[in-house]
Amino acid sequence: QVQLVQSGAEVKKPGASLKVSCKASGYTFTTYGINWVRQAPGQGLEWMGWISAYNGNINFAQKLQGRVTLTTDTSTSTAYMELRNVTSDDTAVYYCARGYKKYYHMDVWGKGTTVTVSS
Amino acid sequence: QSILTQPPSVSGAPGQRVTISCTGSSSNIGASYDVHWYQQLPGTAPKLLIFGYNYRPSGVPDRFSGSKSGTSASLAISGLQAEDEADYYCQSYDSSLSGSVFGGGTKLTVL
């Protein structure tokens, strides 16, 4: 079945970088894109960005531009999200979610990766 | 402050019908971008509930329906059940931001 499997929970110190992976299976990886969405404790969903697994086209949320890098590895059907210079405001559950195009719905979600930023 | 505005909470008794609104602007819903709805049960990842005009993924009961008019959209849930108690989010695309946007979320309580 179609699924996205994310990497495990991480604890980071302020100023560090974090990298979350999202391995896709059950479909042709390059046919779709991958969205990254995060949810701070007790808060709503925040869209971070979208990357096309077909051609690498990327859209970022403006507030994160300059700190976030999205990549894909088509040989392993894996998407990556790297966030630099993290602060306590980046403490959240990070989700990857499949999206055909940047303005499409997100039809398959990973289970989430919990990231805690603490000194 | 979310770009798409949802009521923080709604409630209803079992069997009743409730609606959740999602108000946007001329750069997102009003620009004819589709509105999608997600259900998030406590401690779990969001799940796609409604996409496009009013399409349901396989497995989503027809008690859930979506509509759109102007710069707003709505999710309706009829025949409310205890298992519907969850957070609900709308999502669309915003041309000014060149990215997807979510509503702030609505907590549905089944009385």
PDB file of C-alpha atoms in Angstrom:
ATOM      1  CA  GLN A   1       0.000   0.000   0.000  1.00  0.00           C
ATOM      2  CA  VAL A   2       1.005   3.623  -0.431  1.00  0.00           C
ATOM      3  CA  GLN A   3       2.875   4.876   2.606  1.00  0.00           C
ATOM      4  CA  LEU A   4       5.378   7.438   3.796  1.00  0.00           C
ATOM      5  CA  VAL A   5       7.734   6.347   6.570  1.00  0.00           C
ATOM      6  CA  GLN A   6       9.496   9.101   8.473  1.00  0.00           C
ATOM      7  CA  SER A   7      12.689   9.085  10.508  1.00  0.00           C
ATOM      8  CA  GLY A   8      12.632   8.948  14.299  1.00  0.00           C
ATOM      9  CA  ALA A   9      12.305  11.595  16.966  1.00  0.00           C
ATOM     10  CA  GLU A  10      15.136  14.068  17.477  1.00  0.00           C
ATOM     11  CA  VAL A  11      16.324  16.390  20.209  1.00  0.00           C
ATOM     12  CA  LYS A  12      18.349  19.402  19.091  1.00  0.00           C
ATOM     13  CA  LYS A  13      20.094  22.274  20.818  1.00  0.00           C
ATOM     14  CA  PRO A  14      19.349  25.845  19.744  1.00  0.00           C
ATOM     15  CA  GLY A  15      21.405  26.833  16.719  1.00  0.00           C
ATOM     16  CA  ALA A  16      21.767  23.278  15.452  1.00  0.00           C
ATOM     17  CA  SER A  17      20.394  21.824  12.218  1.00  0.00           C
ATOM     18  CA  LEU A  18      17.881  19.043  11.871  1.00  0.00           C
ATOM     19  CA  LYS A  19      17.187  16.716   8.952  1.00  0.00           C
ATOM     20  CA  VAL A  20      14.060  14.607   8.652  1.00  0.00           C
ATOM     21  CA  SER A  21      13.630  11.872   6.050  1.00  0.00           C
ATOM     22  CA  CYS A  22      10.471  10.537   4.437  1.00  0.00           C
ATOM     23  CA  LYS A  23      10.682   7.254   2.530  1.00  0.00           C
ATOM     24  CA  ALA A  24       7.909   6.592   0.044  1.00  0.00           C
ATOM     25  CA  SER A  25       6.657   3.199  -1.077  1.00  0.00           C
ATOM     26  CA  GLY A  26       3.735   1.726  -2.962  1.00  0.00           C
ATOM     27  CA  TYR A  27       3.708   4.251  -5.817  1.00  0.00           C
ATOM     28  CA  THR A  28       5.963   5.802  -8.465  1.00  0.00           C
ATOM     29  CA  PHE A  29       7.869   8.376  -6.424  1.00  0.00           C
ATOM     30  CA  THR A  30       8.597  10.736  -9.298  1.00  0.00           C
ATOM     31  CA  THR A  31       4.918  11.092 -10.241  1.00  0.00           C
ATOM     32  CA  TYR A  32       4.140  13.152  -7.137  1.00  0.00           C
ATOM     33  CA  GLY A  33       5.575  15.860  -4.943  1.00  0.00           C
ATOM     34  CA  ILE A  34       6.107  15.924  -1.211  1.00  0.00           C
ATOM     35  CA  ASN A  35       4.810  18.579   1.162  1.00  0.00           C
ATOM     36  CA  TRP A  36       6.294  19.270   4.569  1.00  0.00           C
ATOM     37  CA  VAL A  37       3.902  20.390   7.292  1.00  0.00           C
ATOM     38  CA  ARG A  38       4.643  21.013  10.952  1.00  0.00           C
ATOM     39  CA  GLN A  39       2.526  21.288  14.069  1.00  0.00           C
ATOM     40  CA  ALA A  40       3.783  22.945  17.229  1.00  0.00           C
ATOM     41  CA  PRO A  41       2.458  21.562  20.534  1.00  0.00           C
ATOM     42  CA  GLY A  42      -1.225  22.410  20.895  1.00  0.00           C
ATOM     43  CA  GLN A  43      -1.210  24.422  17.667  1.00  0.00           C
ATOM     44  CA  GLY A  44      -2.556  24.070  14.155  1.00  0.00           C
ATOM     45  CA  LEU A  45      -0.939  22.862  10.943  1.00  0.00           C
ATOM     46  CA  GLU A  46       1.699  25.007   9.272  1.00  0.00           C
ATOM     47  CA  TRP A  47       2.706  24.362   5.658  1.00  0.00           C
ATOM     48  CA  MET A  48       6.479  24.562   5.209  1.00  0.00           C
ATOM     49  CA  GLY A  49       7.093  23.761   1.570  1.00  0.00           C
ATOM     50  CA  TRP A  50       6.605  21.436  -1.394  1.00  0.00           C
ATOM     51  CA  ILE A  51       9.107  19.723  -3.671  1.00  0.00           C
ATOM     52  CA  SER A  52       8.439  17.957  -6.933  1.00  0.00           C
ATOM     53  CA  ALA A  53      10.041  14.516  -6.995  1.00  0.00           C
ATOM     54  CA  TYR A  54       9.867  14.724 -10.787  1.00  0.00           C
ATOM     55  CA  ASN A  55      11.980  17.808 -11.482  1.00  0.00           C
ATOM     56  CA  GLY A  56      12.983  19.215  -8.082  1.00  0.00           C
ATOM     57  CA  ASN A  57      10.814  22.345  -8.346  1.00  0.00           C
ATOM     58  CA  ILE A  58      10.326  23.823  -4.887  1.00  0.00           C
ATOM     59  CA  ASN A  59       7.923  26.172  -3.111  1.00  0.00           C
ATOM     60  CA  PHE A  60       8.735  27.427   0.383  1.00  0.00           C
ATOM     61  CA  ALA A  61       6.688  29.186   3.012  1.00  0.00           C
ATOM     62  CA  GLN A  62       8.065  32.706   3.035  1.00  0.00           C
ATOM     63  CA  LYS A  63       8.805  32.761   6.763  1.00  0.00           C
ATOM     64  CA  LEU A  64      11.128  29.767   6.432  1.00  0.00           C
ATOM     65  CA  GLN A  65      13.010  30.780   3.286  1.00  0.00           C
ATOM     66  CA  GLY A  66      16.723  30.828   3.954  1.00  0.00           C
ATOM     67  CA  ARG A  67      16.558  28.258   6.757  1.00  0.00           C
ATOM     68  CA  VAL A  68      14.986  25.254   5.080  1.00  0.00           C
ATOM     69  CA  THR A  69      16.253  22.948   2.347  1.00  0.00           C
ATOM     70  CA  LEU A  70      14.097  20.358   0.611  1.00  0.00           C
ATOM     71  CA  THR A  71      15.640  17.558  -1.416  1.00  0.00           C
ATOM     72  CA  THR A  72      14.714  14.200  -2.860  1.00  0.00           C
ATOM     73  CA  ASP A  73      16.699  11.067  -3.685  1.00  0.00           C
ATOM     74  CA  THR A  74      14.870   9.286  -6.472  1.00  0.00           C
ATOM     75  CA  SER A  75      17.162   6.245  -6.199  1.00  0.00           C
ATOM     76  CA  THR A  76      15.729   5.510  -2.740  1.00  0.00           C
ATOM     77  CA  SER A  77      12.333   7.243  -3.109  1.00  0.00           C
ATOM     78  CA  THR A  78      13.154   9.411  -0.135  1.00  0.00           C
ATOM     79  CA  ALA A  79      12.480  13.079   0.552  1.00  0.00           C
ATOM     80  CA  TYR A  80      14.440  15.150   3.038  1.00  0.00           C
ATOM     81  CA  MET A  81      13.745  18.344   4.954  1.00  0.00           C
ATOM     82  CA  GLU A  82      16.646  20.173   6.574  1.00  0.00           C
ATOM     83  CA  LEU A  83      16.049  23.098   8.922  1.00  0.00           C
ATOM     84  CA  ARG A  84      19.021  25.189  10.063  1.00  0.00           C
ATOM     85  CA  ASN A  85      19.639  27.371  13.089  1.00  0.00           C
ATOM     86  CA  VAL A  86      16.712  25.956  15.055  1.00  0.00           C
ATOM     87  CA  THR A  87      15.151  27.669  18.061  1.00  0.00           C
ATOM     88  CA  SER A  88      12.572  26.576  20.614  1.00  0.00           C
ATOM     89  CA  ASP A  89       9.903  27.868  18.193  1.00  0.00           C
ATOM     90  CA  ASP A  90      10.833  24.988  15.881  1.00  0.00           C
ATOM     91  CA  THR A  91       9.759  22.394  18.453  1.00  0.00           C
ATOM     92  CA  ALA A  92       6.988  20.546  16.628  1.00  0.00           C
ATOM     93  CA  VAL A  93       5.830  17.371  14.961  1.00  0.00           C
ATOM     94  CA  TYR A  94       7.012  17.422  11.353  1.00  0.00           C
ATOM     95  CA  TYR A  95       4.936  15.623   8.741  1.00  0.00           C
ATOM     96  CA  CYS A  96       5.599  14.770   5.138  1.00  0.00           C
ATOM     97  CA  ALA A  97       2.539  14.434   2.906  1.00  0.00           C
ATOM     98  CA  ARG A  98       2.169  13.466  -0.733  1.00  0.00           C
ATOM     99  CA  GLY A  99       0.849  16.130  -3.084  1.00  0.00           C
ATOM    100  CA  TYR A 100       0.607  15.777  -6.865  1.00  0.00           C
ATOM    101  CA  LYS A 101       1.259  19.450  -7.508  1.00  0.00           C
ATOM    102  CA  LYS A 102       1.995  22.404  -5.252  1.00  0.00           C
ATOM    103  CA  TYR A 103      -1.656  23.468  -5.061  1.00  0.00           C
ATOM    104  CA  TYR A 104      -3.153  19.978  -4.769  1.00  0.00           C
ATOM    105  CA  HIS A 105      -4.514  18.179  -1.767  1.00  0.00           C
ATOM    106  CA  MET A 106      -2.284  16.048   0.460  1.00  0.00           C
ATOM    107  CA  ASP A 107      -3.609  12.527   0.163  1.00  0.00           C
ATOM    108  CA  VAL A 108      -1.067  10.409   2.043  1.00  0.00           C
ATOM    109  CA  TRP A 109       0.667  11.462   5.245  1.00  0.00           C
ATOM    110  CA  GLY A 110       3.589  10.149   7.222  1.00  0.00           C
ATOM    111  CA  LYS A 111       3.073   9.477  10.924  1.00  0.00           C
ATOM    112  CA  GLY A 112       5.187  12.457  11.904  1.00  0.00           C
ATOM    113  CA  THR A 113       8.597  13.096  13.434  1.00  0.00           C
ATOM    114  CA  THR A 114       8.748  14.768  16.824  1.00  0.00           C
ATOM    115  CA  VAL A 115      11.499  17.364  17.075  1.00  0.00           C
ATOM    116  CA  THR A 116      12.328  18.982  20.393  1.00  0.00           C
ATOM    117  CA  VAL A 117      14.656  21.973  20.559  1.00  0.00           C
ATOM    118  CA  SER A 118      16.020  22.492  24.036  1.00  0.00           C
ATOM    119  CA  SER A 119      19.238  23.639  25.623  1.00  0.00           C
TER     120      SER A 119
ATOM    121  CA  GLN B   1      -3.302  34.678  12.535  1.00  0.00           C
ATOM    122  CA  SER B   2      -4.109  32.146   9.819  1.00  0.00           C
ATOM    123  CA  ILE B   3      -4.754  33.193   6.215  1.00  0.00           C
ATOM    124  CA  LEU B   4      -7.849  30.975   6.254  1.00  0.00           C
ATOM    125  CA  THR B   5     -10.212  31.623   9.165  1.00  0.00           C
ATOM    126  CA  GLN B   6     -12.076  28.810  10.905  1.00  0.00           C
ATOM    127  CA  PRO B   7     -14.148  28.882  14.102  1.00  0.00           C
ATOM    128  CA  PRO B   8     -12.081  27.511  17.009  1.00  0.00           C
ATOM    129  CA  SER B   9     -14.785  25.091  18.042  1.00  0.00           C
ATOM    130  CA  VAL B  10     -18.165  23.655  17.106  1.00  0.00           C
ATOM    131  CA  SER B  11     -20.325  21.083  18.835  1.00  0.00           C
ATOM    132  CA  GLY B  12     -23.361  18.959  18.200  1.00  0.00           C
ATOM    133  CA  ALA B  13     -25.314  16.044  19.577  1.00  0.00           C
ATOM    134  CA  PRO B  14     -25.152  12.574  18.041  1.00  0.00           C
ATOM    135  CA  GLY B  15     -27.246  12.411  14.884  1.00  0.00           C
ATOM    136  CA  GLN B  16     -27.200  16.164  14.310  1.00  0.00           C
ATOM    137  CA  ARG B  17     -25.648  18.075  11.417  1.00  0.00           C
ATOM    138  CA  VAL B  18     -22.833  20.560  11.936  1.00  0.00           C
ATOM    139  CA  THR B  19     -20.955  22.822   9.552  1.00  0.00           C
ATOM    140  CA  ILE B  20     -17.455  24.249   9.787  1.00  0.00           C
ATOM    141  CA  SER B  21     -16.672  27.392   7.841  1.00  0.00           C
ATOM    142  CA  CYS B  22     -13.399  28.400   6.223  1.00  0.00           C
ATOM    143  CA  THR B  23     -13.112  32.040   5.158  1.00  0.00           C
ATOM    144  CA  GLY B  24     -10.368  33.173   2.831  1.00  0.00           C
ATOM    145  CA  SER B  25      -9.783  35.985   0.349  1.00  0.00           C
ATOM    146  CA  SER B  26      -9.421  36.842  -3.317  1.00  0.00           C
ATOM    147  CA  SER B  27      -5.904  35.396  -3.426  1.00  0.00           C
ATOM    148  CA  ASN B  28      -6.870  31.899  -2.308  1.00  0.00           C
ATOM    149  CA  ILE B  29     -10.443  30.547  -2.184  1.00  0.00           C
ATOM    150  CA  GLY B  30     -11.771  33.519  -4.136  1.00  0.00           C
ATOM    151  CA  ALA B  31      -9.175  32.912  -6.842  1.00  0.00           C
ATOM    152  CA  SER B  32     -10.845  29.566  -7.569  1.00  0.00           C
ATOM    153  CA  TYR B  33      -8.207  27.433  -5.905  1.00  0.00           C
ATOM    154  CA  ASP B  34      -9.666  24.236  -4.507  1.00  0.00           C
ATOM    155  CA  VAL B  35     -10.348  23.848  -0.800  1.00  0.00           C
ATOM    156  CA  HIS B  36      -9.454  20.601   0.919  1.00  0.00           C
ATOM    157  CA  TRP B  37     -10.430  19.335   4.350  1.00  0.00           C
ATOM    158  CA  TYR B  38      -8.530  17.166   6.808  1.00  0.00           C
ATOM    159  CA  GLN B  39      -9.526  15.359   9.981  1.00  0.00           C
ATOM    160  CA  GLN B  40      -7.002  14.947  12.775  1.00  0.00           C
ATOM    161  CA  LEU B  41      -7.815  12.576  15.610  1.00  0.00           C
ATOM    162  CA  PRO B  42      -5.894  13.126  18.864  1.00  0.00           C
ATOM    163  CA  GLY B  43      -2.275  12.028  18.636  1.00  0.00           C
ATOM    164  CA  THR B  44      -2.451  11.057  14.964  1.00  0.00           C
ATOM    165  CA  ALA B  45      -1.475  12.496  11.608  1.00  0.00           C
ATOM    166  CA  PRO B  46      -4.065  14.450   9.617  1.00  0.00           C
ATOM    167  CA  LYS B  47      -6.209  12.462   7.211  1.00  0.00           C
ATOM    168  CA  LEU B  48      -7.624  13.759   3.927  1.00  0.00           C
ATOM    169  CA  LEU B  49     -11.402  14.046   4.209  1.00  0.00           C
ATOM    170  CA  ILE B  50     -12.609  16.114   1.230  1.00  0.00           C
ATOM    171  CA  PHE B  51     -10.680  17.334  -1.810  1.00  0.00           C
ATOM    172  CA  GLY B  52     -11.486  19.457  -4.812  1.00  0.00           C
ATOM    173  CA  TYR B  53     -15.091  20.470  -5.375  1.00  0.00           C
ATOM    174  CA  ASN B  54     -16.586  17.810  -3.103  1.00  0.00           C
ATOM    175  CA  TYR B  55     -14.689  14.565  -3.583  1.00  0.00           C
ATOM    176  CA  ARG B  56     -14.165  11.996  -0.846  1.00  0.00           C
ATOM    177  CA  PRO B  57     -11.250   9.553  -0.771  1.00  0.00           C
ATOM    178  CA  SER B  58     -12.189   5.908  -0.631  1.00  0.00           C
ATOM    179  CA  GLY B  59     -13.390   4.981   2.834  1.00  0.00           C
ATOM    180  CA  VAL B  60     -14.683   8.400   3.860  1.00  0.00           C
ATOM    181  CA  PRO B  61     -18.421   8.178   4.592  1.00  0.00           C
ATOM    182  CA  ASP B  62     -20.836  10.297   2.578  1.00  0.00           C
ATOM    183  CA  ARG B  63     -21.871  11.964   5.844  1.00  0.00           C
ATOM    184  CA  PHE B  64     -19.002  14.342   5.080  1.00  0.00           C
ATOM    185  CA  SER B  65     -19.472  16.913   2.326  1.00  0.00           C
ATOM    186  CA  GLY B  66     -17.838  20.117   1.163  1.00  0.00           C
ATOM    187  CA  SER B  67     -19.028  23.269  -0.548  1.00  0.00           C
ATOM    188  CA  LYS B  68     -17.566  26.564  -1.695  1.00  0.00           C
ATOM    189  CA  SER B  69     -18.965  29.987  -2.498  1.00  0.00           C
ATOM    190  CA  GLY B  70     -17.023  33.143  -3.216  1.00  0.00           C
ATOM    191  CA  THR B  71     -14.186  33.461  -0.734  1.00  0.00           C
ATOM    192  CA  SER B  72     -15.544  30.879   1.701  1.00  0.00           C
ATOM    193  CA  ALA B  73     -15.925  27.132   1.985  1.00  0.00           C
ATOM    194  CA  SER B  74     -17.728  24.833   4.376  1.00  0.00           C
ATOM    195  CA  LEU B  75     -17.480  21.290   5.628  1.00  0.00           C
ATOM    196  CA  ALA B  76     -20.747  19.653   6.636  1.00  0.00           C
ATOM    197  CA  ILE B  77     -21.001  16.569   8.798  1.00  0.00           C
ATOM    198  CA  SER B  78     -24.411  14.943   9.044  1.00  0.00           C
ATOM    199  CA  GLY B  79     -25.525  12.127  11.325  1.00  0.00           C
ATOM    200  CA  LEU B  80     -22.874  13.123  13.859  1.00  0.00           C
ATOM    201  CA  GLN B  81     -21.145  10.225  15.597  1.00  0.00           C
ATOM    202  CA  ALA B  82     -18.906  10.079  18.653  1.00  0.00           C
ATOM    203  CA  GLU B  83     -15.984   8.994  16.444  1.00  0.00           C
ATOM    204  CA  ASP B  84     -16.218  12.303  14.536  1.00  0.00           C
ATOM    205  CA  GLU B  85     -14.815  14.149  17.541  1.00  0.00           C
ATOM    206  CA  ALA B  86     -11.554  15.558  16.172  1.00  0.00           C
ATOM    207  CA  ASP B  87      -9.823  18.653  14.847  1.00  0.00           C
ATOM    208  CA  TYR B  88     -10.704  19.717  11.310  1.00  0.00           C
ATOM    209  CA  TYR B  89      -8.544  21.841   9.008  1.00  0.00           C
ATOM    210  CA  CYS B  90      -9.200  23.485   5.667  1.00  0.00           C
ATOM    211  CA  GLN B  91      -6.380  24.016   3.166  1.00  0.00           C
ATOM    212  CA  SER B  92      -6.044  25.936  -0.086  1.00  0.00           C
ATOM    213  CA  TYR B  93      -3.392  27.605  -2.220  1.00  0.00           C
ATOM    214  CA  ASP B  94      -2.599  31.296  -1.975  1.00  0.00           C
ATOM    215  CA  SER B  95      -1.291  33.063  -5.067  1.00  0.00           C
ATOM    216  CA  SER B  96       0.114  36.016  -3.123  1.00  0.00           C
ATOM    217  CA  LEU B  97       2.156  33.728  -0.896  1.00  0.00           C
ATOM    218  CA  SER B  98       2.846  31.222  -3.679  1.00  0.00           C
ATOM    219  CA  GLY B  99       2.181  28.407  -1.290  1.00  0.00           C
ATOM    220  CA  SER B 100      -0.395  26.306   0.495  1.00  0.00           C
ATOM    221  CA  VAL B 101      -2.189  27.682   3.515  1.00  0.00           C
ATOM    222  CA  PHE B 102      -4.141  26.005   6.306  1.00  0.00           C
ATOM    223  CA  GLY B 103      -6.966  27.286   8.427  1.00  0.00           C
ATOM    224  CA  GLY B 104      -6.359  27.526  12.147  1.00  0.00           C
ATOM    225  CA  GLY B 105      -8.372  24.380  12.804  1.00  0.00           C
ATOM    226  CA  THR B 106     -11.752  23.677  14.397  1.00  0.00           C
ATOM    227  CA  LYS B 107     -12.277  21.340  17.319  1.00  0.00           C
ATOM    228  CA  LEU B 108     -15.484  19.357  16.969  1.00  0.00           C
ATOM    229  CA  THR B 109     -17.057  18.141  20.194  1.00  0.00           C
ATOM    230  CA  VAL B 110     -19.809  15.542  20.077  1.00  0.00           C
ATOM    231  CA  LEU B 111     -22.015  16.193  23.067  1.00  0.00           C
TER     232      LEU B 111
END
